[in-house]
Amino acid sequence: MVIRNCWHNRPIFSVLINILQKQDYTNHFTALVFLIELLRCPQVAAIVDDAAARILGNWFKCEDPATVKLLLQVVEIFAKHGNMARQLSLLQPYVLSCCYSLDSQLVLETLQALRCLVEHLTWQHSSSFLTQLTFTLMPFFEEDSEILRLTAFEIYGILLDKIKRNVLVFPLRHQVLNLLVVLVLHLVDMNVSVAQVCRPTLCHTATILGWSKLKTIFAEKDVWTILRALLEQESSKAPWFLKQSMMLFKSPQAAIRQAAVWFAGQIIQTLPEEDTSDIEAAYSALWEMQEDPDPSISCLATQTFYILEAREKMVAQASTSCLCGRSSRKRHF
């Protein structure tokens, strides 16, 4: 019927929508399967109005994963038609809510549907949704599941490719900066594919932030060199980088925790003494990292903690010496 573009496709679609309007309809699964096939026809998709989109959206509330997976197919079909931004805007909140499902397979299919959305949406018509998506993706970057983690990074990379420097305003700029250390540290991700996705995403981040010197470093250097260069060029953002690093102390991957501990130690040494709250929080977190199950990380945390303590004592002694010197000079005069 779809291939032949039968004239009665649209009337049948209207009948199916009327059927699905009844939430207690027992054969809704069959109706949805039939409806999905009809929606592949552009002439049928053209008659999907707000009312029809809302009826489909209501079915996302059902607790049947199989039904929700069919609805995710509907969303992908809408995106591929390319002219259904209005209908998609009504369904997007339901799709995002599926990211929090307890069904891991449904979450994966939701991310795959989101990737399709991001590939086909334009920034002009979907900037609000795409910005919201950057916040929704954040927890998935530390997922144990490699496929979920990889898919999340792929979506973020595709999304960033749609962003130009002139649209990078709050809160999007805030979130792009907030995910910077995450991207750098996942260059040592145990999944090589994740690391390969993070590299070009980092370079594009540098482009939209106007960091031309760092872009070359992001493209060619290792994690340690990148972190040093980042801290050197963007020293004003050191407290921000510290908070991001401390969040990654809880990463399930030892290599990422190790890099996070090392970077935190480097940052603390650059912070002025008046940033007491940031420093105290970091010291407390480092103290806890001495109990990390990975011996290399616990050892690094201990070494970092003692190095920082020794530095603090040296600064205190130097400060005392200066005060004594001033006092002696005053007495002499």
Tab-separated table of C-alpha atoms in Angstrom, residues 2-238:
chain	number	residue	atom	x	y	z
A	2	VAL	CA	2.834	2.391	0.862
A	3	ILE	CA	4.929	1.484	-2.166
A	4	ARG	CA	1.955	1.840	-4.490
A	5	ASN	CA	0.869	5.047	-2.700
A	6	CYS	CA	-2.747	3.876	-2.589
A	7	TRP	CA	-5.364	6.638	-2.367
A	8	HIS	CA	-6.967	5.078	0.696
A	9	ASN	CA	-3.786	5.217	2.842
A	10	ARG	CA	-4.778	8.534	4.399
A	11	PRO	CA	-8.347	7.518	5.318
A	12	ILE	CA	-7.022	4.321	6.893
A	13	PHE	CA	-4.488	6.355	8.873
A	14	SER	CA	-7.303	8.552	10.203
A	15	VAL	CA	-9.234	5.437	11.252
A	16	LEU	CA	-6.177	4.100	13.101
A	17	ILE	CA	-5.659	7.400	14.921
A	18	ASN	CA	-9.293	7.347	16.016
A	19	ILE	CA	-8.820	3.802	17.290
A	20	LEU	CA	-5.634	4.734	19.202
A	21	GLN	CA	-7.453	7.638	20.815
A	22	LYS	CA	-9.026	4.999	23.058
A	23	GLN	CA	-6.270	4.204	25.551
A	24	ASP	CA	-7.971	0.939	26.558
A	25	TYR	CA	-8.006	-0.441	23.020
A	26	THR	CA	-6.804	-4.053	23.279
A	27	ASN	CA	-5.243	-4.362	19.811
A	28	HIS	CA	-3.250	-1.117	19.947
A	29	PHE	CA	0.006	-2.940	19.109
A	30	THR	CA	-1.316	-4.159	15.754
A	31	ALA	CA	-2.744	-0.716	15.039
A	32	LEU	CA	0.630	0.912	15.730
A	33	VAL	CA	2.496	-1.530	13.499
A	34	PHE	CA	0.087	-0.792	10.633
A	35	LEU	CA	0.273	2.948	11.323
A	36	ILE	CA	4.090	2.936	11.225
A	37	GLU	CA	4.055	1.459	7.729
A	38	LEU	CA	1.543	4.040	6.541
A	39	LEU	CA	3.613	6.899	7.973
A	40	ARG	CA	6.454	6.029	5.614
A	41	CYS	CA	4.284	7.499	2.863
A	42	PRO	CA	4.894	11.293	2.627
A	43	GLN	CA	1.230	11.908	1.761
A	44	VAL	CA	0.149	10.231	5.008
A	45	ALA	CA	2.791	12.024	7.092
A	46	ALA	CA	1.490	15.321	5.691
A	47	ILE	CA	-1.868	14.899	7.445
A	48	VAL	CA	-0.393	14.293	10.918
A	49	ASP	CA	-1.694	17.263	12.894
A	50	ASP	CA	-1.126	18.289	16.521
A	51	ALA	CA	-4.078	16.204	17.707
A	52	ALA	CA	-2.685	13.038	16.092
A	53	ALA	CA	0.785	13.734	17.501
A	54	ARG	CA	-0.654	14.147	21.008
A	55	ILE	CA	-2.563	10.863	20.715
A	56	LEU	CA	0.677	9.098	19.799
A	57	GLY	CA	2.490	10.910	22.609
A	58	ASN	CA	-0.014	9.629	25.171
A	59	TRP	CA	0.888	6.052	24.280
A	60	PHE	CA	4.438	6.701	25.551
A	61	LYS	CA	2.901	6.665	29.041
A	62	CYS	CA	2.034	2.987	28.805
A	63	GLU	CA	4.308	0.588	30.670
A	64	ASP	CA	4.799	-1.817	27.771
A	65	PRO	CA	8.379	-1.517	26.397
A	66	ALA	CA	7.353	-3.134	23.096
A	67	THR	CA	4.776	-0.394	22.502
A	68	VAL	CA	7.237	2.357	23.382
A	69	LYS	CA	9.793	0.906	20.963
A	70	LEU	CA	7.193	1.173	18.182
A	71	LEU	CA	6.601	4.809	19.101
A	72	LEU	CA	10.339	5.457	18.901
A	73	GLN	CA	10.160	4.181	15.317
A	74	VAL	CA	7.407	6.724	14.684
A	75	VAL	CA	9.701	9.494	15.944
A	76	GLU	CA	12.509	8.344	13.645
A	77	ILE	CA	10.149	8.310	10.648
A	78	PHE	CA	8.987	11.850	11.470
A	79	ALA	CA	12.626	12.993	11.625
A	80	LYS	CA	13.495	11.390	8.289
A	81	HIS	CA	10.613	13.134	6.529
A	82	GLY	CA	12.439	16.396	7.293
A	83	ASN	CA	9.387	18.646	7.428
A	84	MET	CA	7.742	17.575	10.687
A	85	ALA	CA	9.484	19.796	13.235
A	86	ARG	CA	6.169	20.805	14.800
A	87	GLN	CA	5.000	17.213	15.326
A	88	LEU	CA	8.402	16.189	16.636
A	89	SER	CA	8.408	19.023	19.170
A	90	LEU	CA	5.274	17.497	20.717
A	91	LEU	CA	6.884	14.060	20.999
A	92	GLN	CA	10.403	15.042	22.097
A	93	PRO	CA	9.623	15.333	25.850
A	94	TYR	CA	8.255	11.775	25.796
A	95	VAL	CA	11.383	10.510	24.052
A	96	LEU	CA	13.675	12.178	26.594
A	97	SER	CA	11.694	10.645	29.446
A	98	CYS	CA	12.467	7.173	28.038
A	99	CYS	CA	16.145	7.758	28.833
A	100	TYR	CA	15.281	7.130	32.489
A	101	SER	CA	13.645	3.751	31.904
A	102	LEU	CA	14.793	0.772	33.974
A	103	ASP	CA	14.779	-1.330	30.795
A	104	SER	CA	18.351	-1.062	29.455
A	105	GLN	CA	17.362	-2.241	25.977
A	106	LEU	CA	14.665	0.446	25.802
A	107	VAL	CA	17.217	3.055	26.905
A	108	LEU	CA	19.561	1.948	24.126
A	109	GLU	CA	16.792	2.164	21.520
A	110	THR	CA	15.876	5.594	22.889
A	111	LEU	CA	19.452	6.801	22.423
A	112	GLN	CA	19.486	5.403	18.908
A	113	ALA	CA	16.250	7.273	18.169
A	114	LEU	CA	17.801	10.436	19.616
A	115	ARG	CA	20.811	9.990	17.356
A	116	CYS	CA	18.464	9.825	14.364
A	117	LEU	CA	16.723	12.985	15.594
A	118	VAL	CA	19.984	14.883	16.006
A	119	GLU	CA	21.184	13.792	12.560
A	120	HIS	CA	18.058	15.162	10.864
A	121	LEU	CA	17.088	18.183	12.974
A	122	THR	CA	18.346	21.679	12.231
A	123	TRP	CA	19.635	24.050	14.877
A	124	GLN	CA	17.307	26.747	13.568
A	125	HIS	CA	14.142	24.767	14.338
A	126	SER	CA	15.272	22.675	17.313
A	127	SER	CA	17.807	24.688	19.323
A	128	SER	CA	15.877	24.365	22.596
A	129	PHE	CA	15.578	20.581	22.312
A	130	LEU	CA	19.217	20.122	21.289
A	131	THR	CA	20.373	22.254	24.212
A	132	GLN	CA	18.238	20.211	26.607
A	133	LEU	CA	19.674	17.030	25.129
A	134	THR	CA	23.233	18.029	26.097
A	135	PHE	CA	22.117	17.946	29.746
A	136	THR	CA	20.231	14.645	29.334
A	137	LEU	CA	23.277	12.919	27.850
A	138	MET	CA	25.665	13.789	30.679
A	139	PRO	CA	24.961	10.776	32.976
A	140	PHE	CA	25.489	8.363	30.086
A	141	PHE	CA	29.122	9.409	29.621
A	142	GLU	CA	30.031	7.363	32.720
A	143	GLU	CA	27.811	4.372	31.951
A	144	ASP	CA	29.236	0.907	32.582
A	145	SER	CA	27.595	-0.270	29.365
A	146	GLU	CA	30.043	0.407	26.536
A	147	ILE	CA	27.334	0.584	23.876
A	148	LEU	CA	25.300	3.143	25.861
A	149	ARG	CA	28.413	5.205	26.580
A	150	LEU	CA	29.570	5.130	22.971
A	151	THR	CA	26.128	6.056	21.635
A	152	ALA	CA	25.902	9.004	24.039
A	153	PHE	CA	29.282	10.353	22.924
A	154	GLU	CA	28.340	9.863	19.267
A	155	ILE	CA	25.126	11.846	19.772
A	156	TYR	CA	27.008	14.648	21.510
A	157	GLY	CA	29.569	14.782	18.702
A	158	ILE	CA	26.862	15.013	16.026
A	159	LEU	CA	25.061	17.654	18.073
A	160	LEU	CA	28.179	19.815	18.446
A	161	ASP	CA	28.691	19.749	14.690
A	162	LYS	CA	25.433	21.714	14.369
A	163	ILE	CA	26.605	24.471	16.711
A	164	LYS	CA	28.271	27.612	15.433
A	165	ARG	CA	30.178	30.043	17.578
A	166	ASN	CA	27.546	32.777	17.189
A	167	VAL	CA	24.838	30.630	18.854
A	168	LEU	CA	26.984	29.495	21.773
A	169	VAL	CA	25.141	31.361	24.517
A	170	PHE	CA	24.116	30.447	28.065
A	171	PRO	CA	23.152	27.751	29.072
A	172	LEU	CA	24.661	25.916	26.083
A	173	ARG	CA	28.094	27.517	26.521
A	174	HIS	CA	28.026	26.558	30.190
A	175	GLN	CA	27.305	22.923	29.344
A	176	VAL	CA	29.920	22.744	26.582
A	177	LEU	CA	32.543	23.956	29.075
A	178	ASN	CA	31.150	21.641	31.722
A	179	LEU	CA	31.757	18.612	29.491
A	180	LEU	CA	35.268	19.609	28.464
A	181	VAL	CA	37.213	17.623	31.087
A	182	VAL	CA	34.899	14.652	30.487
A	183	LEU	CA	35.865	14.615	26.805
A	184	VAL	CA	39.579	14.930	27.568
A	185	LEU	CA	39.654	12.140	30.145
A	186	HIS	CA	37.668	9.782	27.940
A	187	LEU	CA	40.560	9.820	25.512
A	188	VAL	CA	41.790	7.016	27.801
A	189	ASP	CA	38.432	5.219	27.753
A	190	MET	CA	38.750	1.430	27.750
A	191	ASN	CA	36.527	1.434	24.670
A	192	VAL	CA	38.762	2.598	21.822
A	193	SER	CA	35.732	3.678	19.808
A	194	VAL	CA	34.751	6.132	22.550
A	195	ALA	CA	38.246	7.638	22.546
A	196	GLN	CA	38.090	7.964	18.757
A	197	VAL	CA	34.772	9.837	18.995
A	198	CYS	CA	36.035	12.150	21.756
A	199	ARG	CA	39.057	13.415	19.781
A	200	PRO	CA	37.156	15.174	16.930
A	201	THR	CA	34.477	16.320	19.394
A	202	LEU	CA	37.196	18.005	21.452
A	203	CYS	CA	38.553	19.692	18.330
A	204	HIS	CA	35.118	21.019	17.422
A	205	THR	CA	34.674	22.232	20.995
A	206	ALA	CA	37.880	24.224	20.601
A	207	THR	CA	36.608	25.632	17.293
A	208	ILE	CA	33.316	26.925	18.655
A	209	LEU	CA	35.057	28.308	21.752
A	210	GLY	CA	37.642	30.091	19.603
A	211	TRP	CA	40.615	28.218	21.067
A	212	SER	CA	42.810	27.931	17.968
A	213	LYS	CA	46.026	27.018	19.821
A	214	LEU	CA	44.322	24.360	21.904
A	215	LYS	CA	42.632	22.841	18.863
A	216	THR	CA	45.996	21.660	17.520
A	217	ILE	CA	46.914	20.222	20.911
A	218	PHE	CA	43.534	18.501	21.218
A	219	ALA	CA	44.037	16.912	17.806
A	220	GLU	CA	47.573	15.585	18.310
A	221	LYS	CA	48.644	15.268	21.948
A	222	ASP	CA	48.059	12.812	24.772
A	223	VAL	CA	45.773	13.363	27.753
A	224	TRP	CA	48.480	14.684	30.087
A	225	THR	CA	49.756	17.244	27.591
A	226	ILE	CA	46.204	18.369	26.828
A	227	LEU	CA	45.375	18.810	30.514
A	228	ARG	CA	48.531	20.872	31.137
A	229	ALA	CA	47.836	23.073	28.115
A	230	LEU	CA	44.193	23.509	29.091
A	231	LEU	CA	45.098	24.600	32.603
A	232	GLU	CA	47.802	26.935	31.332
A	233	GLN	CA	45.663	28.710	28.719
A	234	GLU	CA	42.372	28.751	30.662
A	235	SER	CA	43.701	29.241	34.190
A	236	SER	CA	40.715	31.436	35.099
A	237	LYS	CA	38.514	28.343	34.751
A	238	ALA	CA	40.662	26.255	37.127
